[in-house]
Amino acid sequence: MTVESSLMNEQRSEEIEATRQAVAAELRSRRAYKRVTQSQVVKESGISASLIERLESGRRDMSIDELVTLARVLDFNPVEFMSAVQTALHASETQGA
């Protein structure tokens, strides 16, 4: 592996982690806005408590199926959710630059 490809892989890993954290923060925010507990989300979504916790802590990527299910339970538009994630990522990039 060349130095260049190693740096590209490292940068990609950092971008993925930043995205995962932005998704987690937006999910927590949407749930808090609706004043819904994790237990209520588990009950209404059928998604396990451990998975909800991992998604909200940024320790796991969210699948499209999970996004759509959580959007239904928390009453948000998945496209608007991802737009908010993109906005947060852009803001953090701007602050870091």
Short mmCIF file of C-alpha atoms in Angstrom, two decimals:
data_model
loop_
_atom_site.label_atom_id
_atom_site.label_comp_id
_atom_site.label_asym_id
_atom_site.label_seq_id
_atom_site.Cartn_x
_atom_site.Cartn_y
_atom_site.Cartn_z
CA MET A 1 0.00 0.00 0.00
CA THR A 2 1.37 3.39 -0.97
CA VAL A 3 1.50 6.37 1.36
CA GLU A 4 -1.05 8.11 -0.84
CA SER A 5 -3.57 5.25 -0.67
CA SER A 6 -2.99 4.91 3.07
CA LEU A 7 -3.79 8.61 3.53
CA MET A 8 -6.89 8.27 1.35
CA ASN A 9 -8.10 5.30 3.44
CA GLU A 10 -7.50 7.25 6.64
CA GLN A 11 -9.39 10.25 5.30
CA ARG A 12 -12.28 8.04 4.19
CA SER A 13 -12.41 6.42 7.64
CA GLU A 14 -12.53 9.85 9.26
CA GLU A 15 -15.34 10.94 6.92
CA ILE A 16 -17.34 7.80 7.67
CA GLU A 17 -16.91 8.28 11.41
CA ALA A 18 -17.94 11.95 11.17
CA THR A 19 -21.04 10.96 9.20
CA ARG A 20 -21.90 8.21 11.68
CA GLN A 21 -21.62 10.71 14.56
CA ALA A 22 -23.74 13.30 12.72
CA VAL A 23 -26.44 10.67 12.05
CA ALA A 24 -26.38 9.68 15.73
CA ALA A 25 -26.68 13.29 16.89
CA GLU A 26 -29.57 13.97 14.51
CA LEU A 27 -31.38 10.82 15.63
CA ARG A 28 -31.00 11.79 19.30
CA SER A 29 -32.22 15.29 18.47
CA ARG A 30 -35.30 14.05 16.61
CA ARG A 31 -36.20 11.66 19.43
CA ALA A 32 -35.72 14.36 22.08
CA TYR A 33 -37.79 16.84 20.06
CA LYS A 34 -40.67 14.35 20.01
CA ARG A 35 -40.15 13.69 23.74
CA VAL A 36 -40.00 9.96 23.12
CA THR A 37 -37.87 7.57 25.17
CA GLN A 38 -35.65 4.91 23.71
CA SER A 39 -38.01 2.34 25.25
CA GLN A 40 -40.94 3.84 23.38
CA VAL A 41 -38.96 3.76 20.13
CA VAL A 42 -38.12 0.09 20.75
CA LYS A 43 -41.77 -0.75 21.40
CA GLU A 44 -43.11 1.12 18.36
CA SER A 45 -40.36 0.20 15.90
CA GLY A 46 -39.53 -3.40 16.74
CA ILE A 47 -35.85 -2.44 16.69
CA SER A 48 -33.92 -3.83 19.66
CA ALA A 49 -32.91 -1.58 22.55
CA SER A 50 -29.23 -2.40 22.02
CA LEU A 51 -29.43 -1.41 18.36
CA ILE A 52 -31.17 1.89 19.17
CA GLU A 53 -28.45 2.63 21.72
CA ARG A 54 -25.68 1.81 19.23
CA LEU A 55 -27.29 3.97 16.54
CA GLU A 56 -27.70 6.91 18.93
CA SER A 57 -24.13 6.61 20.17
CA GLY A 58 -22.68 6.41 16.67
CA ARG A 59 -21.28 2.92 17.16
CA ARG A 60 -23.24 1.46 14.24
CA ASP A 61 -24.25 2.55 10.76
CA MET A 62 -27.97 2.96 10.14
CA SER A 63 -29.50 0.92 7.32
CA ILE A 64 -32.10 2.35 4.96
CA ASP A 65 -34.71 0.02 6.51
CA GLU A 66 -33.88 1.33 9.98
CA LEU A 67 -33.97 4.93 8.77
CA VAL A 68 -37.41 4.46 7.22
CA THR A 69 -38.73 2.66 10.31
CA LEU A 70 -37.40 5.33 12.68
CA ALA A 71 -38.76 8.07 10.41
CA ARG A 72 -42.21 6.51 10.70
CA VAL A 73 -41.99 6.13 14.48
CA LEU A 74 -40.55 9.61 15.10
CA ASP A 75 -42.56 11.26 12.31
CA PHE A 76 -39.82 12.75 10.17
CA ASN A 77 -38.98 12.73 6.49
CA PRO A 78 -35.88 10.58 5.78
CA VAL A 79 -34.66 12.97 3.08
CA GLU A 80 -34.93 15.95 5.44
CA PHE A 81 -33.14 13.90 8.12
CA MET A 82 -30.19 13.22 5.80
CA SER A 83 -30.20 16.85 4.67
CA ALA A 84 -29.85 17.91 8.31
CA VAL A 85 -26.97 15.44 8.69
CA GLN A 86 -25.30 16.92 5.61
CA THR A 87 -25.76 20.45 6.96
CA ALA A 88 -24.19 19.44 10.29
CA LEU A 89 -21.25 17.83 8.49
CA HIS A 90 -20.73 20.92 6.36
CA ALA A 91 -20.84 23.15 9.45
CA SER A 92 -18.25 21.02 11.23
CA GLU A 93 -16.00 21.04 8.15
CA THR A 94 -16.29 24.83 7.96
CA GLN A 95 -15.38 25.19 11.63
CA GLY A 96 -12.44 22.82 11.22
CA ALA A 97 -11.07 24.64 8.18
#
